[in-house]
Short mmCIF file of C-alpha atoms in Angstrom, two decimals:
data_model
loop_
_atom_site.label_atom_id
_atom_site.label_comp_id
_atom_site.label_asym_id
_atom_site.label_seq_id
_atom_site.Cartn_x
_atom_site.Cartn_y
_atom_site.Cartn_z
CA MET A 800 68.18 50.68 162.58
CA ILE A 801 67.90 48.49 165.47
CA CYS A 802 65.81 45.24 165.24
CA THR A 803 64.40 43.66 168.64
CA PHE A 804 62.74 40.25 168.99
CA VAL A 805 61.33 39.81 172.54
CA ARG A 806 60.06 36.02 173.28
CA PHE A 807 57.24 35.52 175.89
CA GLN A 808 56.32 32.22 177.31
CA ILE A 809 52.97 31.99 178.72
CA LYS A 810 51.44 30.00 181.00
CA PRO A 811 48.66 27.58 179.92
CA GLY A 812 45.59 29.07 180.30
CA CYS A 813 46.83 32.66 180.13
CA VAL A 814 46.85 33.18 176.40
CA GLU A 815 43.72 35.08 175.93
CA ARG A 816 44.89 37.63 178.53
CA PHE A 817 48.21 38.04 177.43
CA LEU A 818 46.43 38.93 173.71
CA GLU A 819 44.17 41.19 175.30
CA LEU A 820 46.89 43.07 176.93
CA ALA A 821 49.12 42.94 173.96
CA ARG A 822 46.51 44.06 171.33
CA PRO A 823 46.32 47.71 172.52
CA CYS A 824 50.22 48.27 173.12
CA VAL A 825 50.79 47.04 169.35
CA GLU A 826 48.08 49.22 168.04
CA ALA A 827 49.75 52.24 169.89
CA THR A 828 53.10 51.28 169.10
CA ARG A 829 52.59 51.42 165.16
CA LEU A 830 51.60 54.57 165.44
CA GLU A 831 54.83 56.06 167.06
CA GLU A 832 57.08 58.00 164.87
CA GLY A 833 60.25 56.32 165.46
CA ASN A 834 58.18 52.75 165.05
CA ILE A 835 59.28 50.95 161.34
CA SER A 836 57.42 47.93 162.18
CA TYR A 837 55.74 46.10 165.01
CA ASP A 838 54.23 42.68 164.93
CA MET A 839 53.59 39.95 167.26
CA GLY A 840 52.46 36.51 166.62
CA PRO A 841 52.78 32.87 168.28
CA GLU A 842 56.32 30.80 167.25
CA LEU A 843 55.32 28.10 165.12
CA GLY A 844 55.44 25.03 166.44
CA LYS A 845 56.13 26.05 169.65
CA ALA A 846 52.93 25.89 172.27
CA TYR A 847 52.75 29.03 174.40
CA THR A 848 55.66 31.13 172.98
CA TYR A 849 54.78 34.59 171.39
CA THR A 850 57.27 36.51 169.90
CA PHE A 851 57.34 40.58 169.09
CA PHE A 852 59.43 41.52 166.05
CA GLU A 853 60.24 45.23 166.50
CA ARG A 854 62.16 47.36 164.05
CA TRP A 855 63.18 50.87 165.17
CA LYS A 856 64.78 54.12 163.79
CA ASP A 857 67.26 54.32 166.80
CA GLN A 858 67.86 53.71 170.47
CA GLU A 859 65.92 57.18 171.46
CA SER A 860 62.58 55.40 169.59
CA ILE A 861 62.99 52.35 172.09
CA ASP A 862 63.66 54.37 174.90
CA PHE A 863 60.55 56.61 173.89
CA HIS A 864 58.40 53.67 173.49
CA GLU A 865 58.98 52.18 176.91
CA SER A 866 58.18 55.39 178.63
CA GLN A 867 54.75 55.35 177.43
CA PRO A 868 51.42 54.22 179.46
CA TYR A 869 50.58 51.79 177.30
CA PHE A 870 54.10 50.24 177.03
CA LEU A 871 54.45 50.78 181.05
CA ALA A 872 50.77 48.58 181.69
CA PHE A 873 51.44 45.64 179.39
CA ASP A 874 54.72 45.17 181.44
CA ALA A 875 53.26 45.92 184.60
CA ALA A 876 50.55 43.24 184.08
CA VAL A 877 52.39 40.63 181.64
CA GLY A 878 54.64 39.43 184.71
CA SER A 879 52.11 37.14 185.95
CA LEU A 880 51.22 35.19 183.19
CA MET A 881 54.86 34.39 181.91
CA ASP A 882 56.39 31.42 182.50
CA GLY A 883 59.60 32.57 183.03
CA PRO A 884 61.56 35.96 182.44
CA ALA A 885 61.41 37.32 178.48
CA GLU A 886 64.03 37.03 176.43
CA VAL A 887 64.98 40.20 174.59
CA PHE A 888 67.35 40.23 171.25
CA LYS A 889 68.67 43.42 169.71
CA ILE A 890 70.47 43.54 166.58
CA ASP A 891 72.08 45.88 164.29
CA PRO A 892 70.70 44.41 160.87
CA LEU A 893 73.81 44.22 158.36
CA PHE A 894 71.61 43.97 154.86
CA LEU A 895 68.81 46.14 154.26
#
């Protein structure tokens, strides 16, 4: 299993558009065979910071996800809403 955290710092005034773009991507991703869980929300105490928390069966599942039209559409559109680059962290969980 691979866990991924992806953090976005969103520009003020752009949160609603960010959420509009994220919703269909989250809903479709949760249906992918290799996805174990896929959640997204605001970080507590951090204005305009949103994090995706993802659990995947394996790297092939992540590769499949990143090739899907809904992911590509989100990825192409979200850049103009961000205040800096996204941060991506992948971990191999030890205690499950």
